[in-house]
Amino acid sequence: MSGIPCICASNSCVAMYDWKAVHQCNSTISTSSGHCCSPQSFALWSLCLPELCTQVALVCCNLKLRGFLNAKAICMLSRYGLLAGCALFQGATLGPLVKIVLATHPGILVTAFLGTSTIFACFSAAALLSRRRSWLYLGGALSSAMTVLLLMRLGSYFLGGRAFVFQAELYVGLLIFIGYVLFDTQVIVEKAEHGDTDHIKHALDLFVDFVAIFVRILVIMLQNAERKEERRDSRKNRR
């Protein structure tokens, strides 16, 4: 089932977003705010101490909710607060990516959210309407695929090919987390049938899947918008 590795994977596209988008948004940011934002300063800003603290806080809240830190000993109201904290910190980690989108192509933000909602609703409904346990076999395959992506990402730091790995994390990762929607939905149904009605933990599982799909759709749409702009600019230069 999706857990802490899925949270890290859902944020990896934000951390690995290529420098071309950053270069393109720098001119817009600098003209609107009156100061320069170089790729180096952006990297330092996005990996600074507040960002690290946000990631740590997100993981701690997730661990607490999943029972690794005695989550059963705290009251339900506190667990609702932890769930809200997870949503808050997860949103904070998306800040750099959303800043790029708003500075370059703000219109795709709503489109990506609506597309993610449609995908999530359709595959959740498919899992609910399918025969019971028919999608549970996906668990091993999805975990193995995530492990391969993680190994590819680690290998790219030493062997190169980070652009290829980034694209693989986008498209293959999108398919993986769509599969996790099917898998997690049926796991939640089976757990509920056996008396596990921890709706907070179940909501967290599906929330992680939703965010991971949203991030990948947003980055894919941003890349497509940039390619269209490049083609449009090249045609103007030819004329």
mmCIF file of N, CA and C in Angstrom, residues 157-208:
data_model
loop_
_atom_site.group_PDB
_atom_site.id
_atom_site.type_symbol
_atom_site.label_atom_id
_atom_site.label_comp_id
_atom_site.label_asym_id
_atom_site.label_seq_id
_atom_site.Cartn_x
_atom_site.Cartn_y
_atom_site.Cartn_z
ATOM 1 N N TYR A 157 22.244 9.987 -10.583
ATOM 2 C CA TYR A 157 23.161 10.903 -9.925
ATOM 3 C C TYR A 157 24.616 10.519 -10.180
ATOM 4 N N PHE A 158 24.858 9.250 -10.451
ATOM 5 C CA PHE A 158 26.232 8.775 -10.654
ATOM 6 C C PHE A 158 26.535 8.499 -12.125
ATOM 7 N N LEU A 159 25.528 8.063 -12.887
ATOM 8 C CA LEU A 159 25.761 7.649 -14.267
ATOM 9 C C LEU A 159 25.226 8.647 -15.287
ATOM 10 N N GLY A 160 24.509 9.658 -14.845
ATOM 11 C CA GLY A 160 23.937 10.620 -15.773
ATOM 12 C C GLY A 160 22.557 10.183 -16.250
ATOM 13 N N GLY A 161 22.047 10.911 -17.233
ATOM 14 C CA GLY A 161 20.725 10.599 -17.776
ATOM 15 C C GLY A 161 19.590 11.070 -16.908
ATOM 16 N N ARG A 162 19.767 12.177 -16.205
ATOM 17 C CA ARG A 162 18.716 12.643 -15.299
ATOM 18 C C ARG A 162 17.483 13.121 -16.058
ATOM 19 N N ALA A 163 17.684 13.646 -17.286
ATOM 20 C CA ALA A 163 16.525 14.085 -18.067
ATOM 21 C C ALA A 163 15.628 12.901 -18.418
ATOM 22 N N PHE A 164 16.248 11.781 -18.812
ATOM 23 C CA PHE A 164 15.472 10.582 -19.134
ATOM 24 C C PHE A 164 14.752 10.057 -17.894
ATOM 25 N N VAL A 165 15.448 10.033 -16.763
ATOM 26 C CA VAL A 165 14.836 9.540 -15.525
ATOM 27 C C VAL A 165 13.682 10.439 -15.113
ATOM 28 N N PHE A 166 13.841 11.737 -15.314
ATOM 29 C CA PHE A 166 12.766 12.671 -14.966
ATOM 30 C C PHE A 166 11.514 12.379 -15.779
ATOM 31 N N GLN A 167 11.690 12.157 -17.088
ATOM 32 C CA GLN A 167 10.533 11.844 -17.929
ATOM 33 C C GLN A 167 9.924 10.498 -17.538
ATOM 34 N N ALA A 168 10.777 9.540 -17.172
ATOM 35 C CA ALA A 168 10.260 8.240 -16.732
ATOM 36 C C ALA A 168 9.448 8.388 -15.453
ATOM 37 N N GLU A 169 9.933 9.209 -14.521
ATOM 38 C CA GLU A 169 9.184 9.429 -13.287
ATOM 39 C C GLU A 169 7.854 10.113 -13.558
ATOM 40 N N LEU A 170 7.815 10.952 -14.595
ATOM 41 C CA LEU A 170 6.566 11.622 -14.918
ATOM 42 C C LEU A 170 5.526 10.631 -15.440
ATOM 43 N N TYR A 171 5.847 9.966 -16.541
ATOM 44 C CA TYR A 171 4.843 9.166 -17.244
ATOM 45 C C TYR A 171 4.636 7.796 -16.595
ATOM 46 N N VAL A 172 5.736 7.111 -16.263
ATOM 47 C CA VAL A 172 5.595 5.820 -15.594
ATOM 48 C C VAL A 172 5.017 6.021 -14.189
ATOM 49 N N GLY A 173 5.496 7.062 -13.498
ATOM 50 C CA GLY A 173 4.962 7.355 -12.171
ATOM 51 C C GLY A 173 3.482 7.683 -12.198
ATOM 52 N N LEU A 174 3.025 8.355 -13.263
ATOM 53 C CA LEU A 174 1.601 8.643 -13.390
ATOM 54 C C LEU A 174 0.795 7.354 -13.479
ATOM 55 N N LEU A 175 1.267 6.413 -14.285
ATOM 56 C CA LEU A 175 0.577 5.122 -14.398
ATOM 57 C C LEU A 175 0.606 4.354 -13.080
ATOM 58 N N ILE A 176 1.740 4.444 -12.370
ATOM 59 C CA ILE A 176 1.856 3.729 -11.099
ATOM 60 C C ILE A 176 0.830 4.236 -10.090
ATOM 61 N N PHE A 177 0.720 5.549 -9.965
ATOM 62 C CA PHE A 177 -0.187 6.086 -8.952
ATOM 63 C C PHE A 177 -1.644 5.958 -9.362
ATOM 64 N N ILE A 178 -1.929 5.912 -10.655
ATOM 65 C CA ILE A 178 -3.288 5.578 -11.078
ATOM 66 C C ILE A 178 -3.608 4.138 -10.662
ATOM 67 N N GLY A 179 -2.622 3.256 -10.818
ATOM 68 C CA GLY A 179 -2.809 1.892 -10.333
ATOM 69 C C GLY A 179 -2.993 1.836 -8.830
ATOM 70 N N TYR A 180 -2.291 2.711 -8.105
ATOM 71 C CA TYR A 180 -2.452 2.742 -6.654
ATOM 72 C C TYR A 180 -3.856 3.188 -6.250
ATOM 73 N N VAL A 181 -4.501 4.020 -7.066
ATOM 74 C CA VAL A 181 -5.882 4.394 -6.757
ATOM 75 C C VAL A 181 -6.774 3.157 -6.777
ATOM 76 N N LEU A 182 -6.608 2.325 -7.798
ATOM 77 C CA LEU A 182 -7.366 1.067 -7.860
ATOM 78 C C LEU A 182 -7.039 0.171 -6.672
ATOM 79 N N PHE A 183 -5.749 0.015 -6.427
ATOM 80 C CA PHE A 183 -5.308 -0.898 -5.368
ATOM 81 C C PHE A 183 -5.743 -0.412 -3.992
ATOM 82 N N ASP A 184 -5.461 0.846 -3.674
ATOM 83 C CA ASP A 184 -5.782 1.369 -2.341
ATOM 84 C C ASP A 184 -7.283 1.374 -2.080
ATOM 85 N N THR A 185 -8.072 1.676 -3.122
ATOM 86 C CA THR A 185 -9.521 1.690 -2.929
ATOM 87 C C THR A 185 -10.039 0.311 -2.546
ATOM 88 N N GLN A 186 -9.558 -0.717 -3.248
ATOM 89 C CA GLN A 186 -10.022 -2.064 -2.908
ATOM 90 C C GLN A 186 -9.447 -2.549 -1.576
ATOM 91 N N VAL A 187 -8.233 -2.135 -1.239
ATOM 92 C CA VAL A 187 -7.690 -2.490 0.072
ATOM 93 C C VAL A 187 -8.527 -1.867 1.183
ATOM 94 N N ILE A 188 -8.928 -0.623 0.998
ATOM 95 C CA ILE A 188 -9.756 0.050 2.001
ATOM 96 C C ILE A 188 -11.087 -0.677 2.165
ATOM 97 N N VAL A 189 -11.684 -1.098 1.045
ATOM 98 C CA VAL A 189 -12.950 -1.831 1.113
ATOM 99 C C VAL A 189 -12.772 -3.141 1.873
ATOM 100 N N GLU A 190 -11.694 -3.860 1.574
ATOM 101 C CA GLU A 190 -11.456 -5.136 2.250
ATOM 102 C C GLU A 190 -11.197 -4.937 3.743
ATOM 103 N N LYS A 191 -10.444 -3.916 4.083
ATOM 104 C CA LYS A 191 -10.197 -3.642 5.503
ATOM 105 C C LYS A 191 -11.487 -3.285 6.225
ATOM 106 N N ALA A 192 -12.330 -2.504 5.555
ATOM 107 C CA ALA A 192 -13.606 -2.141 6.181
ATOM 108 C C ALA A 192 -14.472 -3.376 6.399
ATOM 109 N N GLU A 193 -14.425 -4.317 5.468
ATOM 110 C CA GLU A 193 -15.194 -5.553 5.620
ATOM 111 C C GLU A 193 -14.715 -6.373 6.810
ATOM 112 N N HIS A 194 -13.429 -6.220 7.146
ATOM 113 C CA HIS A 194 -12.857 -6.985 8.270
ATOM 114 C C HIS A 194 -12.790 -6.156 9.551
ATOM 115 N N GLY A 195 -13.485 -5.034 9.596
ATOM 116 C CA GLY A 195 -13.597 -4.267 10.825
ATOM 117 C C GLY A 195 -12.639 -3.111 10.982
ATOM 118 N N ASP A 196 -11.731 -2.891 10.018
ATOM 119 C CA ASP A 196 -10.801 -1.768 10.095
ATOM 120 C C ASP A 196 -11.473 -0.545 9.490
ATOM 121 N N THR A 197 -12.016 0.316 10.335
ATOM 122 C CA THR A 197 -12.732 1.506 9.867
ATOM 123 C C THR A 197 -11.957 2.780 10.181
ATOM 124 N N ASP A 198 -10.645 2.699 10.093
ATOM 125 C CA ASP A 198 -9.807 3.876 10.345
ATOM 126 C C ASP A 198 -9.865 4.782 9.116
ATOM 127 N N HIS A 199 -10.917 5.608 9.054
ATOM 128 C CA HIS A 199 -11.146 6.432 7.872
ATOM 129 C C HIS A 199 -10.079 7.494 7.696
ATOM 130 N N ILE A 200 -9.400 7.884 8.782
ATOM 131 C CA ILE A 200 -8.365 8.914 8.665
ATOM 132 C C ILE A 200 -7.158 8.371 7.912
ATOM 133 N N LYS A 201 -6.722 7.191 8.282
ATOM 134 C CA LYS A 201 -5.590 6.577 7.580
ATOM 135 C C LYS A 201 -5.946 6.263 6.134
ATOM 136 N N HIS A 202 -7.171 5.815 5.909
ATOM 137 C CA HIS A 202 -7.604 5.520 4.544
ATOM 138 C C HIS A 202 -7.658 6.785 3.702
ATOM 139 N N ALA A 203 -8.153 7.865 4.300
ATOM 140 C CA ALA A 203 -8.181 9.137 3.572
ATOM 141 C C ALA A 203 -6.770 9.599 3.228
ATOM 142 N N LEU A 204 -5.808 9.364 4.132
ATOM 143 C CA LEU A 204 -4.433 9.756 3.871
ATOM 144 C C LEU A 204 -3.849 8.976 2.695
ATOM 145 N N ASP A 205 -4.144 7.687 2.627
ATOM 146 C CA ASP A 205 -3.661 6.873 1.505
ATOM 147 C C ASP A 205 -4.137 7.437 0.172
ATOM 148 N N LEU A 206 -5.424 7.735 0.086
ATOM 149 C CA LEU A 206 -5.974 8.245 -1.161
ATOM 150 C C LEU A 206 -5.509 9.674 -1.442
ATOM 151 N N PHE A 207 -5.283 10.448 -0.391
ATOM 152 C CA PHE A 207 -4.793 11.814 -0.576
ATOM 153 C C PHE A 207 -3.393 11.810 -1.193
ATOM 154 N N VAL A 208 -2.543 10.900 -0.727
ATOM 155 C CA VAL A 208 -1.197 10.788 -1.288
ATOM 156 C C VAL A 208 -1.268 10.429 -2.771
#
